[in-house]
Short mmCIF file of C-alpha atoms in Angstrom, two decimals:
data_model
loop_
_atom_site.label_atom_id
_atom_site.label_comp_id
_atom_site.label_asym_id
_atom_site.label_seq_id
_atom_site.Cartn_x
_atom_site.Cartn_y
_atom_site.Cartn_z
CA GLN A 297 -6.93 1.76 -32.52
CA VAL A 298 -6.26 -0.13 -29.33
CA GLN A 299 -6.68 1.63 -26.02
CA LEU A 300 -6.20 0.27 -22.53
CA VAL A 301 -7.47 2.44 -19.70
CA GLU A 302 -6.65 1.71 -16.08
CA SER A 303 -8.55 3.06 -13.12
CA GLY A 304 -8.87 2.48 -9.40
CA GLY A 305 -5.60 3.87 -8.14
CA SER A 306 -5.68 5.86 -4.92
CA SER A 307 -3.92 6.71 -1.69
CA VAL A 308 -4.53 4.20 1.09
CA GLN A 309 -3.22 3.25 4.50
CA ALA A 310 -1.06 0.18 4.91
CA GLY A 311 -3.22 -2.89 5.27
CA GLY A 312 -5.90 -1.50 3.01
CA SER A 313 -7.26 -2.84 -0.27
CA LEU A 314 -7.80 -1.54 -3.76
CA SER A 315 -9.19 -2.90 -6.98
CA LEU A 316 -7.70 -1.80 -10.27
CA SER A 317 -9.53 -2.14 -13.57
CA CYS A 318 -8.21 -2.15 -17.11
CA VAL A 319 -10.77 -1.69 -19.87
CA ALA A 320 -9.85 -2.32 -23.47
CA SER A 321 -11.24 -0.77 -26.60
CA GLY A 322 -10.31 -1.95 -30.06
CA TYR A 323 -8.99 -5.12 -28.48
CA THR A 324 -10.53 -8.22 -26.95
CA PHE A 325 -8.82 -9.65 -23.89
CA SER A 326 -10.69 -13.00 -24.04
CA SER A 327 -7.97 -15.60 -24.57
CA ASN A 328 -5.13 -13.14 -25.06
CA CYS A 329 -2.20 -12.46 -22.81
CA VAL A 330 -2.50 -9.73 -20.21
CA ALA A 331 -0.30 -8.53 -17.38
CA TRP A 332 0.01 -5.92 -14.68
CA PHE A 333 3.25 -4.05 -14.13
CA ARG A 334 4.28 -1.40 -11.66
CA GLN A 335 6.99 1.19 -11.59
CA ALA A 336 8.16 3.15 -8.57
CA PRO A 337 10.22 6.33 -8.97
CA GLY A 338 13.81 5.52 -9.85
CA LYS A 339 13.09 1.83 -10.32
CA GLU A 340 12.60 -0.40 -13.32
CA ARG A 341 9.15 -1.49 -14.42
CA GLU A 342 8.33 -4.71 -12.59
CA GLY A 343 5.96 -7.48 -13.65
CA VAL A 344 3.44 -7.94 -10.85
CA ALA A 345 0.98 -10.43 -12.30
CA ALA A 346 0.25 -12.17 -15.57
CA LEU A 347 -2.76 -14.02 -16.90
CA PHE A 348 -2.95 -16.61 -19.66
CA PRO A 349 -6.68 -17.26 -19.97
CA ASP A 350 -6.45 -20.13 -22.46
CA ALA A 351 -4.17 -22.09 -20.18
CA LYS A 352 -5.95 -20.92 -17.04
CA LYS A 353 -2.58 -19.94 -15.65
CA THR A 354 -1.51 -16.98 -13.62
CA TYR A 355 1.76 -15.63 -12.34
CA TYR A 356 2.49 -13.41 -9.35
CA THR A 357 5.81 -11.98 -8.35
CA ASP A 358 6.90 -13.19 -4.94
CA ALA A 359 6.37 -9.80 -3.32
CA VAL A 360 2.61 -9.89 -3.99
CA LYS A 361 1.76 -13.59 -3.78
CA GLY A 362 -1.20 -14.21 -1.54
CA ARG A 363 -2.12 -10.51 -1.57
CA PHE A 364 -2.88 -9.66 -5.22
CA THR A 365 -5.28 -11.41 -7.58
CA VAL A 366 -5.61 -10.92 -11.33
CA SER A 367 -8.86 -11.77 -13.08
CA LEU A 368 -10.66 -11.29 -16.36
CA ASP A 369 -14.31 -10.49 -17.04
CA ASN A 370 -14.89 -11.36 -20.68
CA ALA A 371 -18.37 -9.87 -20.75
CA LYS A 372 -16.98 -6.49 -19.72
CA ASN A 373 -13.69 -6.92 -21.59
CA THR A 374 -12.01 -5.83 -18.39
CA VAL A 375 -9.02 -7.10 -16.46
CA TYR A 376 -8.85 -6.57 -12.73
CA LEU A 377 -6.11 -6.54 -10.16
CA GLN A 378 -7.33 -6.93 -6.60
CA LEU A 379 -4.75 -5.69 -4.12
CA ASN A 380 -5.12 -6.63 -0.46
CA SER A 381 -2.94 -6.09 2.61
CA LEU A 382 -1.20 -3.23 0.88
CA LYS A 383 2.25 -2.21 2.04
CA PRO A 384 4.19 1.04 1.60
CA GLU A 385 6.51 -0.79 -0.78
CA ASP A 386 3.54 -1.36 -3.12
CA THR A 387 3.55 2.36 -3.86
CA ALA A 388 4.01 2.76 -7.62
CA MET A 389 2.34 3.55 -10.91
CA TYR A 390 0.45 0.46 -12.03
CA TYR A 391 0.06 -0.40 -15.70
CA CYS A 392 -1.88 -3.04 -17.55
CA ALA A 393 -0.39 -4.49 -20.71
CA ALA A 394 -1.75 -6.84 -23.33
CA ASP A 395 -0.92 -8.76 -26.46
CA SER A 396 2.16 -10.89 -26.19
CA GLU A 397 3.30 -13.99 -28.05
CA LEU A 398 5.19 -15.07 -24.96
CA CYS A 399 2.19 -15.64 -22.74
CA LEU A 400 3.30 -19.03 -21.49
CA SER A 401 6.70 -17.64 -20.59
CA ALA A 402 5.02 -14.76 -18.80
CA VAL A 403 3.05 -17.04 -16.51
CA LEU A 404 5.96 -19.41 -15.94
CA ILE A 405 8.80 -16.99 -15.25
CA GLY A 406 7.13 -13.60 -15.00
CA PRO A 407 6.16 -11.01 -17.62
CA ASP A 408 8.77 -8.85 -19.29
CA PRO A 409 7.67 -5.35 -20.40
CA LYS A 410 9.36 -5.90 -23.78
CA TRP A 411 6.95 -8.72 -24.56
CA TYR A 412 3.76 -6.60 -24.63
CA ASN A 413 2.47 -4.50 -27.48
CA TYR A 414 -0.31 -2.50 -25.82
CA TRP A 415 -0.14 -0.44 -22.65
CA GLY A 416 -2.42 1.68 -20.57
CA GLN A 417 -1.45 5.09 -19.22
CA GLY A 418 -1.12 3.88 -15.65
CA THR A 419 -2.88 4.51 -12.36
CA GLN A 420 -1.07 5.62 -9.20
CA ILE A 421 -1.19 3.75 -5.91
CA THR A 422 0.29 5.35 -2.81
CA VAL A 423 0.37 3.37 0.42
CA SER A 424 1.19 5.22 3.62
CA SER A 425 2.38 3.60 6.82
#
């Protein structure tokens, strides 16, 4: 049984930083597709970042470019999302997702939630001004 567990969400002031982790059990990230999504109340789930380890490619939505960084630690089977210079508009539930056959598309045009088979339960980030 595959489980993805996110952690690291918190309430922070604008300009602050957070680091989210996503640990997998029953699944090995290694060369597989992984992405981070977020969903604010009343809004659709949005692809924030995607990682295609085999191709050494990443994707970031324009709103987070230069502020967020996705990375993978194979030894810990953990994916990270480093969030810097946080803004109130970054407030959302953040989810990691894995296992997609459309990894190249994800890093070229942005990840689509429909493309991923495994999801974590989410971790909340609240940024106050």
